[in-house]
PDB file of N, CA, C and O in Angstrom:
ATOM      1  N   MET A   1     167.573 141.282 113.827  1.00 79.00           N
ATOM      2  CA  MET A   1     168.848 139.705 113.500  1.00 79.00           C
ATOM      3  C   MET A   1     169.138 140.416 111.673  1.00 79.00           C
ATOM      4  O   MET A   1     170.151 139.721 111.156  1.00 79.00           O
ATOM      5  N   PHE A   2     168.805 141.327 111.129  1.00 85.00           N
ATOM      6  CA  PHE A   2     169.119 142.079 109.600  1.00 85.00           C
ATOM      7  C   PHE A   2     170.254 143.251 109.991  1.00 85.00           C
ATOM      8  O   PHE A   2     171.534 142.619 109.250  1.00 85.00           O
ATOM      9  N   PHE A   3     169.602 143.437 110.903  1.00 91.00           N
ATOM     10  CA  PHE A   3     171.535 144.202 111.115  1.00 91.00           C
ATOM     11  C   PHE A   3     172.643 143.599 111.450  1.00 91.00           C
ATOM     12  O   PHE A   3     174.067 143.188 110.916  1.00 91.00           O
ATOM     13  N   THR A   4     173.078 142.582 112.410  1.00 90.00           N
ATOM     14  CA  THR A   4     173.984 140.857 112.429  1.00 90.00           C
ATOM     15  C   THR A   4     174.078 140.602 111.003  1.00 90.00           C
ATOM     16  O   THR A   4     175.028 140.248 110.586  1.00 90.00           O
ATOM     17  N   MET A   5     173.225 139.782 110.090  1.00 91.00           N
ATOM     18  CA  MET A   5     173.579 139.694 108.755  1.00 91.00           C
ATOM     19  C   MET A   5     174.388 140.310 108.305  1.00 91.00           C
ATOM     20  O   MET A   5     174.820 140.165 107.338  1.00 91.00           O
ATOM     21  N   MET A   6     174.124 141.509 108.438  1.00 94.00           N
ATOM     22  CA  MET A   6     174.472 142.325 107.087  1.00 94.00           C
ATOM     23  C   MET A   6     175.524 143.090 107.826  1.00 94.00           C
ATOM     24  O   MET A   6     176.785 143.376 106.539  1.00 94.00           O
ATOM     25  N   GLY A   7     176.198 142.817 108.881  1.00 94.00           N
ATOM     26  CA  GLY A   7     177.013 143.408 109.437  1.00 94.00           C
ATOM     27  C   GLY A   7     178.413 141.967 109.325  1.00 94.00           C
ATOM     28  O   GLY A   7     179.450 141.994 109.118  1.00 94.00           O
ATOM     29  N   THR A   8     177.893 140.375 109.506  1.00 94.00           N
ATOM     30  CA  THR A   8     178.499 138.949 109.240  1.00 94.00           C
ATOM     31  C   THR A   8     179.215 139.143 107.493  1.00 94.00           C
ATOM     32  O   THR A   8     180.108 138.879 107.504  1.00 94.00           O
ATOM     33  N   VAL A   9     177.750 140.165 106.620  1.00 94.00           N
ATOM     34  CA  VAL A   9     178.771 139.861 105.282  1.00 94.00           C
ATOM     35  C   VAL A   9     179.483 141.065 104.978  1.00 94.00           C
ATOM     36  O   VAL A   9     180.883 141.233 104.674  1.00 94.00           O
ATOM     37  N   VAL A  10     179.408 142.284 106.114  1.00 96.00           N
ATOM     38  CA  VAL A  10     180.827 143.644 105.969  1.00 96.00           C
ATOM     39  C   VAL A  10     181.643 142.374 106.279  1.00 96.00           C
ATOM     40  O   VAL A  10     183.166 142.384 105.584  1.00 96.00           O
ATOM     41  N   ILE A  11     182.005 141.893 107.622  1.00 95.00           N
ATOM     42  CA  ILE A  11     183.394 141.358 108.394  1.00 95.00           C
ATOM     43  C   ILE A  11     183.542 140.676 107.257  1.00 95.00           C
ATOM     44  O   ILE A  11     185.028 139.887 107.043  1.00 95.00           O
ATOM     45  N   ALA A  12     183.359 139.238 106.913  1.00 95.00           N
ATOM     46  CA  ALA A  12     183.079 138.630 105.920  1.00 95.00           C
ATOM     47  C   ALA A  12     183.822 138.652 104.476  1.00 95.00           C
ATOM     48  O   ALA A  12     185.018 138.747 104.495  1.00 95.00           O
ATOM     49  N   GLY A  13     183.152 140.577 104.005  1.00 95.00           N
ATOM     50  CA  GLY A  13     184.107 140.718 102.927  1.00 95.00           C
ATOM     51  C   GLY A  13     185.372 141.147 103.293  1.00 95.00           C
ATOM     52  O   GLY A  13     186.591 141.471 102.332  1.00 95.00           O
ATOM     53  N   ILE A  14     185.787 141.880 104.418  1.00 96.00           N
ATOM     54  CA  ILE A  14     186.670 142.212 105.188  1.00 96.00           C
ATOM     55  C   ILE A  14     188.021 141.617 105.055  1.00 96.00           C
ATOM     56  O   ILE A  14     189.301 141.700 105.076  1.00 96.00           O
ATOM     57  N   VAL A  15     187.468 139.963 105.835  1.00 95.00           N
ATOM     58  CA  VAL A  15     188.546 139.166 105.849  1.00 95.00           C
ATOM     59  C   VAL A  15     188.485 138.588 104.457  1.00 95.00           C
ATOM     60  O   VAL A  15     190.299 138.279 104.572  1.00 95.00           O
ATOM     61  N   GLY A  16     188.230 138.158 103.786  1.00 93.00           N
ATOM     62  CA  GLY A  16     188.501 138.190 102.314  1.00 93.00           C
ATOM     63  C   GLY A  16     189.200 138.874 102.051  1.00 93.00           C
ATOM     64  O   GLY A  16     190.426 138.884 100.811  1.00 93.00           O
ATOM     65  N   TYR A  17     189.007 139.801 101.899  1.00 96.00           N
ATOM     66  CA  TYR A  17     190.407 140.801 101.878  1.00 96.00           C
ATOM     67  C   TYR A  17     191.443 141.322 102.165  1.00 96.00           C
ATOM     68  O   TYR A  17     193.045 141.034 101.370  1.00 96.00           O
ATOM     69  N   LEU A  18     191.279 141.384 103.724  1.00 95.00           N
ATOM     70  CA  LEU A  18     192.861 141.167 104.206  1.00 95.00           C
ATOM     71  C   LEU A  18     193.477 139.735 103.858  1.00 95.00           C
ATOM     72  O   LEU A  18     194.822 139.669 103.927  1.00 95.00           O
ATOM     73  N   SER A  19     192.174 138.689 103.947  1.00 93.00           N
ATOM     74  CA  SER A  19     193.343 137.458 103.811  1.00 93.00           C
ATOM     75  C   SER A  19     193.722 136.960 102.251  1.00 93.00           C
ATOM     76  O   SER A  19     194.921 136.737 101.752  1.00 93.00           O
ATOM     77  N   GLU A  20     193.298 137.827 101.456  1.00 91.00           N
ATOM     78  CA  GLU A  20     194.524 138.010 100.082  1.00 91.00           C
ATOM     79  C   GLU A  20     195.813 139.321  99.542  1.00 91.00           C
ATOM     80  O   GLU A  20     196.237 138.872  99.156  1.00 91.00           O
ATOM     81  N   LYS A  21     195.293 140.220 100.484  1.00 94.00           N
ATOM     82  CA  LYS A  21     196.508 141.211 100.189  1.00 94.00           C
ATOM     83  C   LYS A  21     197.024 140.769 101.459  1.00 94.00           C
ATOM     84  O   LYS A  21     198.845 140.865 101.023  1.00 94.00           O
ATOM     85  N   SER A  22     196.973 139.814 102.565  1.00 93.00           N
ATOM     86  CA  SER A  22     198.207 138.908 103.555  1.00 93.00           C
ATOM     87  C   SER A  22     198.940 138.128 102.366  1.00 93.00           C
ATOM     88  O   SER A  22     200.030 137.545 103.331  1.00 93.00           O
ATOM     89  N   ASN A  23     198.451 137.491 101.393  1.00 88.00           N
ATOM     90  CA  ASN A  23     199.092 137.034 100.990  1.00 88.00           C
ATOM     91  C   ASN A  23     198.712 134.435 101.760  1.00 88.00           C
ATOM     92  O   ASN A  23     199.472 134.535 101.373  1.00 88.00           O
ATOM     93  N   PHE A  24     198.242 135.352 102.500  1.00 87.00           N
ATOM     94  CA  PHE A  24     197.243 133.947 103.323  1.00 87.00           C
ATOM     95  C   PHE A  24     196.809 133.244 102.025  1.00 87.00           C
ATOM     96  O   PHE A  24     196.795 131.376 102.715  1.00 87.00           O
ATOM     97  N   THR A  25     195.974 133.352 100.954  1.00 87.00           N
ATOM     98  CA  THR A  25     195.538 132.676  99.970  1.00 87.00           C
ATOM     99  C   THR A  25     196.306 132.915  98.055  1.00 87.00           C
ATOM    100  O   THR A  25     196.580 134.383  98.346  1.00 87.00           O
ATOM    101  N   HIS A  26     195.813 132.662  97.643  1.00 84.00           N
ATOM    102  CA  HIS A  26     196.263 133.087  96.560  1.00 84.00           C
ATOM    103  C   HIS A  26     194.932 133.244  95.249  1.00 84.00           C
ATOM    104  O   HIS A  26     194.824 132.226  94.111  1.00 84.00           O
ATOM    105  N   ASN A  27     193.811 132.841  95.676  1.00 85.00           N
ATOM    106  CA  ASN A  27     192.396 133.112  95.017  1.00 85.00           C
ATOM    107  C   ASN A  27     192.677 134.338  94.370  1.00 85.00           C
ATOM    108  O   ASN A  27     192.003 134.125  93.266  1.00 85.00           O
ATOM    109  N   GLY A  28     192.797 135.390  93.740  1.00 88.00           N
ATOM    110  CA  GLY A  28     191.782 136.149  93.622  1.00 88.00           C
ATOM    111  C   GLY A  28     191.237 137.330  94.844  1.00 88.00           C
ATOM    112  O   GLY A  28     190.466 136.651  95.769  1.00 88.00           O
ATOM    113  N   ILE A  29     191.129 138.488  94.830  1.00 91.00           N
ATOM    114  CA  ILE A  29     190.388 139.694  95.772  1.00 91.00           C
ATOM    115  C   ILE A  29     188.668 139.108  96.102  1.00 91.00           C
ATOM    116  O   ILE A  29     187.983 138.907  96.855  1.00 91.00           O
ATOM    117  N   LEU A  30     187.971 138.978  94.307  1.00 93.00           N
ATOM    118  CA  LEU A  30     186.373 139.286  93.982  1.00 93.00           C
ATOM    119  C   LEU A  30     186.432 137.517  95.078  1.00 93.00           C
ATOM    120  O   LEU A  30     185.383 137.354  96.012  1.00 93.00           O
ATOM    121  N   PRO A  31     187.120 136.324  94.379  1.00 91.00           N
ATOM    122  CA  PRO A  31     186.442 134.704  94.568  1.00 91.00           C
ATOM    123  C   PRO A  31     187.168 134.196  96.514  1.00 91.00           C
ATOM    124  O   PRO A  31     185.865 134.512  97.100  1.00 91.00           O
ATOM    125  N   SER A  32     188.388 135.212  97.292  1.00 92.00           N
ATOM    126  CA  SER A  32     188.442 135.362  98.452  1.00 92.00           C
ATOM    127  C   SER A  32     187.295 136.147  99.131  1.00 92.00           C
ATOM    128  O   SER A  32     186.670 135.265 100.330  1.00 92.00           O
ATOM    129  N   MET A  33     186.825 136.993  98.696  1.00 93.00           N
ATOM    130  CA  MET A  33     185.349 137.724  99.437  1.00 93.00           C
ATOM    131  C   MET A  33     184.679 136.440  99.031  1.00 93.00           C
ATOM    132  O   MET A  33     183.823 136.940 100.148  1.00 93.00           O
ATOM    133  N   ILE A  34     183.461 136.182  97.831  1.00 93.00           N
ATOM    134  CA  ILE A  34     182.888 135.301  97.577  1.00 93.00           C
ATOM    135  C   ILE A  34     182.507 134.696  98.471  1.00 93.00           C
ATOM    136  O   ILE A  34     181.492 133.520  99.325  1.00 93.00           O
ATOM    137  N   ILE A  35     184.340 133.808  98.744  1.00 93.00           N
ATOM    138  CA  ILE A  35     184.451 132.066  99.510  1.00 93.00           C
ATOM    139  C   ILE A  35     183.781 132.706 100.838  1.00 93.00           C
ATOM    140  O   ILE A  35     182.790 131.477 101.799  1.00 93.00           O
ATOM    141  N   CYS A  36     184.416 133.374 101.830  1.00 94.00           N
ATOM    142  CA  CYS A  36     183.880 134.424 102.682  1.00 94.00           C
ATOM    143  C   CYS A  36     182.600 134.624 102.823  1.00 94.00           C
ATOM    144  O   CYS A  36     182.278 133.960 103.981  1.00 94.00           O
ATOM    145  N   VAL A  37     182.031 135.148 102.152  1.00 95.00           N
ATOM    146  CA  VAL A  37     180.212 135.885 102.864  1.00 95.00           C
ATOM    147  C   VAL A  37     179.365 134.254 103.230  1.00 95.00           C
ATOM    148  O   VAL A  37     179.235 134.085 103.547  1.00 95.00           O
ATOM    149  N   GLY A  38     179.862 133.513 101.300  1.00 94.00           N
ATOM    150  CA  GLY A  38     179.599 132.288 101.749  1.00 94.00           C
ATOM    151  C   GLY A  38     179.141 131.805 103.125  1.00 94.00           C
ATOM    152  O   GLY A  38     178.257 130.902 103.540  1.00 94.00           O
ATOM    153  N   GLY A  39     180.974 131.511 103.117  1.00 92.00           N
ATOM    154  CA  GLY A  39     180.662 130.618 104.995  1.00 92.00           C
ATOM    155  C   GLY A  39     180.459 131.177 105.727  1.00 92.00           C
ATOM    156  O   GLY A  39     179.766 130.473 106.993  1.00 92.00           O
ATOM    157  N   ALA A  40     180.721 133.006 106.101  1.00 93.00           N
ATOM    158  CA  ALA A  40     179.412 133.368 106.730  1.00 93.00           C
ATOM    159  C   ALA A  40     178.297 133.268 106.938  1.00 93.00           C
ATOM    160  O   ALA A  40     177.577 132.915 108.138  1.00 93.00           O
ATOM    161  N   PHE A  41     177.809 133.408 105.323  1.00 93.00           N
ATOM    162  CA  PHE A  41     176.459 132.412 105.366  1.00 93.00           C
ATOM    163  C   PHE A  41     175.928 131.693 106.331  1.00 93.00           C
ATOM    164  O   PHE A  41     174.998 131.955 106.757  1.00 93.00           O
ATOM    165  N   LEU A  42     176.220 130.997 105.777  1.00 93.00           N
ATOM    166  CA  LEU A  42     175.704 129.278 106.506  1.00 93.00           C
ATOM    167  C   LEU A  42     175.952 128.944 107.342  1.00 93.00           C
ATOM    168  O   LEU A  42     174.983 128.848 108.112  1.00 93.00           O
ATOM    169  N   PHE A  43     177.247 129.440 108.083  1.00 93.00           N
ATOM    170  CA  PHE A  43     177.606 129.831 109.215  1.00 93.00           C
ATOM    171  C   PHE A  43     176.256 130.478 110.094  1.00 93.00           C
ATOM    172  O   PHE A  43     175.716 129.806 110.980  1.00 93.00           O
ATOM    173  N   PHE A  44     176.253 131.091 109.941  1.00 93.00           N
ATOM    174  CA  PHE A  44     175.073 132.447 110.682  1.00 93.00           C
ATOM    175  C   PHE A  44     174.004 131.934 110.106  1.00 93.00           C
ATOM    176  O   PHE A  44     172.917 132.392 111.493  1.00 93.00           O
ATOM    177  N   PHE A  45     173.149 130.734 108.700  1.00 93.00           N
ATOM    178  CA  PHE A  45     171.880 130.280 109.501  1.00 93.00           C
ATOM    179  C   PHE A  45     172.038 128.382 110.434  1.00 93.00           C
ATOM    180  O   PHE A  45     170.598 128.768 110.479  1.00 93.00           O
ATOM    181  N   VAL A  46     173.120 128.461 110.432  1.00 92.00           N
ATOM    182  CA  VAL A  46     173.139 127.035 111.140  1.00 92.00           C
ATOM    183  C   VAL A  46     172.842 127.942 112.616  1.00 92.00           C
ATOM    184  O   VAL A  46     172.729 127.034 113.411  1.00 92.00           O
ATOM    185  N   ARG A  47     173.588 129.033 113.189  1.00 91.00           N
ATOM    186  CA  ARG A  47     173.166 130.209 113.969  1.00 91.00           C
ATOM    187  C   ARG A  47     171.667 130.131 114.502  1.00 91.00           C
ATOM    188  O   ARG A  47     171.554 129.817 115.282  1.00 91.00           O
ATOM    189  N   VAL A  48     171.197 130.849 113.537  1.00 91.00           N
ATOM    190  CA  VAL A  48     170.030 131.195 113.960  1.00 91.00           C
ATOM    191  C   VAL A  48     169.325 129.775 114.068  1.00 91.00           C
ATOM    192  O   VAL A  48     168.420 130.107 114.962  1.00 91.00           O
ATOM    193  N   MET A  49     169.360 128.555 112.952  1.00 93.00           N
ATOM    194  CA  MET A  49     168.476 127.428 113.697  1.00 93.00           C
ATOM    195  C   MET A  49     168.571 126.411 114.583  1.00 93.00           C
ATOM    196  O   MET A  49     167.590 126.152 115.072  1.00 93.00           O
ATOM    197  N   PHE A  50     169.750 126.949 114.925  1.00 94.00           N
ATOM    198  CA  PHE A  50     170.259 125.602 116.025  1.00 94.00           C
ATOM    199  C   PHE A  50     170.776 126.145 116.747  1.00 94.00           C
ATOM    200  O   PHE A  50     171.351 125.364 117.842  1.00 94.00           O
ATOM    201  N   GLY A  51     171.810 127.603 116.839  1.00 89.00           N
ATOM    202  CA  GLY A  51     171.720 128.158 118.060  1.00 89.00           C
ATOM    203  C   GLY A  51     173.295 127.958 118.673  1.00 89.00           C
ATOM    204  O   GLY A  51     173.833 127.503 119.475  1.00 89.00           O
ATOM    205  N   VAL A  52     173.905 127.252 117.704  1.00 90.00           N
ATOM    206  CA  VAL A  52     175.173 127.156 117.293  1.00 90.00           C
ATOM    207  C   VAL A  52     176.625 128.391 117.605  1.00 90.00           C
ATOM    208  O   VAL A  52     176.123 127.908 116.213  1.00 90.00           O
ATOM    209  N   GLY A  53     177.679 128.425 117.927  1.00 87.00           N
ATOM    210  CA  GLY A  53     178.514 129.441 118.232  1.00 87.00           C
ATOM    211  C   GLY A  53     179.640 129.512 118.838  1.00 87.00           C
ATOM    212  O   GLY A  53     179.556 128.581 119.758  1.00 87.00           O
ATOM    213  N   PHE A  54     180.036 130.306 118.864  1.00 86.00           N
ATOM    214  CA  PHE A  54     181.460 130.638 119.185  1.00 86.00           C
ATOM    215  C   PHE A  54     181.150 132.144 120.058  1.00 86.00           C
ATOM    216  O   PHE A  54     182.447 132.007 121.127  1.00 86.00           O
ATOM    217  N   GLY A  55     180.506 132.714 120.081  1.00 86.00           N
ATOM    218  CA  GLY A  55     180.192 133.286 121.442  1.00 86.00           C
ATOM    219  C   GLY A  55     179.365 134.570 120.299  1.00 86.00           C
ATOM    220  O   GLY A  55     177.882 134.510 119.786  1.00 86.00           O
ATOM    221  N   SER A  56     180.515 136.249 120.196  1.00 90.00           N
ATOM    222  CA  SER A  56     179.353 137.160 120.128  1.00 90.00           C
ATOM    223  C   SER A  56     179.771 136.745 118.248  1.00 90.00           C
ATOM    224  O   SER A  56     180.331 136.280 117.318  1.00 90.00           O
ATOM    225  N   PRO A  57     178.257 137.749 117.134  1.00 90.00           N
ATOM    226  CA  PRO A  57     178.214 136.998 115.755  1.00 90.00           C
ATOM    227  C   PRO A  57     179.825 137.065 115.186  1.00 90.00           C
ATOM    228  O   PRO A  57     179.485 136.978 114.336  1.00 90.00           O
ATOM    229  N   GLY A  58     179.840 138.631 115.310  1.00 92.00           N
ATOM    230  CA  GLY A  58     181.601 139.250 114.775  1.00 92.00           C
ATOM    231  C   GLY A  58     182.528 137.959 115.306  1.00 92.00           C
ATOM    232  O   GLY A  58     182.822 137.744 113.603  1.00 92.00           O
ATOM    233  N   LEU A  59     182.293 137.099 116.226  1.00 93.00           N
ATOM    234  CA  LEU A  59     183.389 136.373 116.189  1.00 93.00           C
ATOM    235  C   LEU A  59     182.844 135.264 115.448  1.00 93.00           C
ATOM    236  O   LEU A  59     184.167 134.177 114.574  1.00 93.00           O
ATOM    237  N   ASN A  60     182.247 135.025 114.962  1.00 92.00           N
ATOM    238  CA  ASN A  60     181.066 134.186 114.149  1.00 92.00           C
ATOM    239  C   ASN A  60     181.404 134.271 113.553  1.00 92.00           C
ATOM    240  O   ASN A  60     181.998 133.144 111.960  1.00 92.00           O
ATOM    241  N   ALA A  61     181.587 135.219 112.594  1.00 93.00           N
ATOM    242  CA  ALA A  61     181.311 135.918 111.727  1.00 93.00           C
ATOM    243  C   ALA A  61     183.110 135.890 111.005  1.00 93.00           C
ATOM    244  O   ALA A  61     183.617 135.656 110.141  1.00 93.00           O
ATOM    245  N   ILE A  62     184.173 135.886 111.572  1.00 93.00           N
ATOM    246  CA  ILE A  62     185.299 136.106 111.432  1.00 93.00           C
ATOM    247  C   ILE A  62     185.801 134.622 111.062  1.00 93.00           C
ATOM    248  O   ILE A  62     186.608 133.542 110.521  1.00 93.00           O
ATOM    249  N   LEU A  63     185.867 133.984 112.088  1.00 93.00           N
ATOM    250  CA  LEU A  63     186.112 132.270 112.308  1.00 93.00           C
ATOM    251  C   LEU A  63     185.568 131.118 111.366  1.00 93.00           C
ATOM    252  O   LEU A  63     185.631 130.796 110.521  1.00 93.00           O
ATOM    253  N   SER A  64     184.754 131.847 110.924  1.00 93.00           N
ATOM    254  CA  SER A  64     183.765 130.516 109.537  1.00 93.00           C
ATOM    255  C   SER A  64     184.399 131.413 108.184  1.00 93.00           C
ATOM    256  O   SER A  64     183.809 130.565 107.879  1.00 93.00           O
ATOM    257  N   SER A  65     184.282 133.017 108.251  1.00 93.00           N
ATOM    258  CA  SER A  65     185.040 133.016 106.605  1.00 93.00           C
ATOM    259  C   SER A  65     186.478 132.253 106.576  1.00 93.00           C
ATOM    260  O   SER A  65     186.761 131.811 105.160  1.00 93.00           O
ATOM    261  N   ILE A  66     187.060 131.977 108.168  1.00 92.00           N
ATOM    262  CA  ILE A  66     188.746 131.727 107.427  1.00 92.00           C
ATOM    263  C   ILE A  66     188.391 130.027 107.351  1.00 92.00           C
ATOM    264  O   ILE A  66     188.881 129.123 106.842  1.00 92.00           O
ATOM    265  N   GLY A  67     187.249 130.154 108.295  1.00 92.00           N
ATOM    266  CA  GLY A  67     187.431 128.102 108.302  1.00 92.00           C
ATOM    267  C   GLY A  67     186.647 128.060 106.118  1.00 92.00           C
ATOM    268  O   GLY A  67     187.364 126.755 106.131  1.00 92.00           O
ATOM    269  N   ALA A  68     186.006 128.887 106.171  1.00 92.00           N
ATOM    270  CA  ALA A  68     185.422 128.449 104.639  1.00 92.00           C
ATOM    271  C   ALA A  68     186.695 129.036 103.765  1.00 92.00           C
ATOM    272  O   ALA A  68     187.164 128.370 102.710  1.00 92.00           O
ATOM    273  N   LEU A  69     188.103 129.772 103.674  1.00 91.00           N
ATOM    274  CA  LEU A  69     188.333 130.195 102.931  1.00 91.00           C
ATOM    275  C   LEU A  69     189.677 128.569 103.299  1.00 91.00           C
ATOM    276  O   LEU A  69     190.477 128.657 102.012  1.00 91.00           O
ATOM    277  N   VAL A  70     189.802 128.181 103.993  1.00 89.00           N
ATOM    278  CA  VAL A  70     190.733 127.046 104.534  1.00 89.00           C
ATOM    279  C   VAL A  70     189.909 125.367 103.689  1.00 89.00           C
ATOM    280  O   VAL A  70     191.130 125.234 102.931  1.00 89.00           O
ATOM    281  N   ILE A  71     189.052 125.537 104.158  1.00 89.00           N
ATOM    282  CA  ILE A  71     188.766 124.631 103.790  1.00 89.00           C
ATOM    283  C   ILE A  71     187.612 124.764 101.681  1.00 89.00           C
ATOM    284  O   ILE A  71     188.394 123.759 101.080  1.00 89.00           O
ATOM    285  N   VAL A  72     187.540 125.253 100.793  1.00 85.00           N
ATOM    286  CA  VAL A  72     187.127 125.336 100.249  1.00 85.00           C
ATOM    287  C   VAL A  72     188.040 125.409  99.045  1.00 85.00           C
ATOM    288  O   VAL A  72     188.240 124.735  98.022  1.00 85.00           O
ATOM    289  N   PRO A  73     189.485 126.594  98.988  1.00 74.00           N
ATOM    290  CA  PRO A  73     190.375 126.267  98.150  1.00 74.00           C
ATOM    291  C   PRO A  73     191.668 125.049  98.185  1.00 74.00           C
ATOM    292  O   PRO A  73     191.597 124.805  97.015  1.00 74.00           O
ATOM    293  N   THR A  74     191.540 124.397  99.537  1.00 67.00           N
ATOM    294  CA  THR A  74     192.525 123.477  99.460  1.00 67.00           C
ATOM    295  C   THR A  74     192.029 121.971  98.500  1.00 67.00           C
ATOM    296  O   THR A  74     192.148 121.600  98.566  1.00 67.00           O
ATOM    297  N   HIS A  75     190.356 122.252  98.775  1.00 63.00           N
ATOM    298  CA  HIS A  75     189.375 121.154  98.006  1.00 63.00           C
ATOM    299  C   HIS A  75     189.978 120.977  96.988  1.00 63.00           C
ATOM    300  O   HIS A  75     189.704 120.311  96.112  1.00 63.00           O
ATOM    301  N   TRP A  76     190.168 121.962  96.384  1.00 62.00           N
ATOM    302  CA  TRP A  76     190.082 122.083  94.395  1.00 62.00           C
ATOM    303  C   TRP A  76     191.555 122.197  94.393  1.00 62.00           C
ATOM    304  O   TRP A  76     191.638 122.011  93.054  1.00 62.00           O
ATOM    305  N   ARG A  77     192.664 121.937  94.549  1.00 64.00           N
ATOM    306  CA  ARG A  77     194.441 122.730  94.410  1.00 64.00           C
ATOM    307  C   ARG A  77     194.989 121.228  94.612  1.00 64.00           C
ATOM    308  O   ARG A  77     194.074 120.174  94.843  1.00 64.00           O
ATOM    309  N   LYS A  78     195.248 120.860  93.514  1.00 59.00           N
ATOM    310  CA  LYS A  78     196.493 119.813  93.690  1.00 59.00           C
ATOM    311  C   LYS A  78     197.623 119.482  94.039  1.00 59.00           C
ATOM    312  O   LYS A  78     197.581 120.412  95.372  1.00 59.00           O
TER     313      LYS A  78
END
């Protein structure tokens, strides 16, 4: 479980970095990475507690990171 959690953090950080470099978001590199890691942690613990997921832990990390990037910044923009 520890390696899965660390892999989730690494994948979420990579997704945050790539989303900023590809101009998918305009938050800055560090805020995008923090948003991705937070969303991935949240979904990781939901998966552990309730068994809800999309398949493999890597796919869960990627989809939850992208979901957090879509939900969080658009909530605060005008």
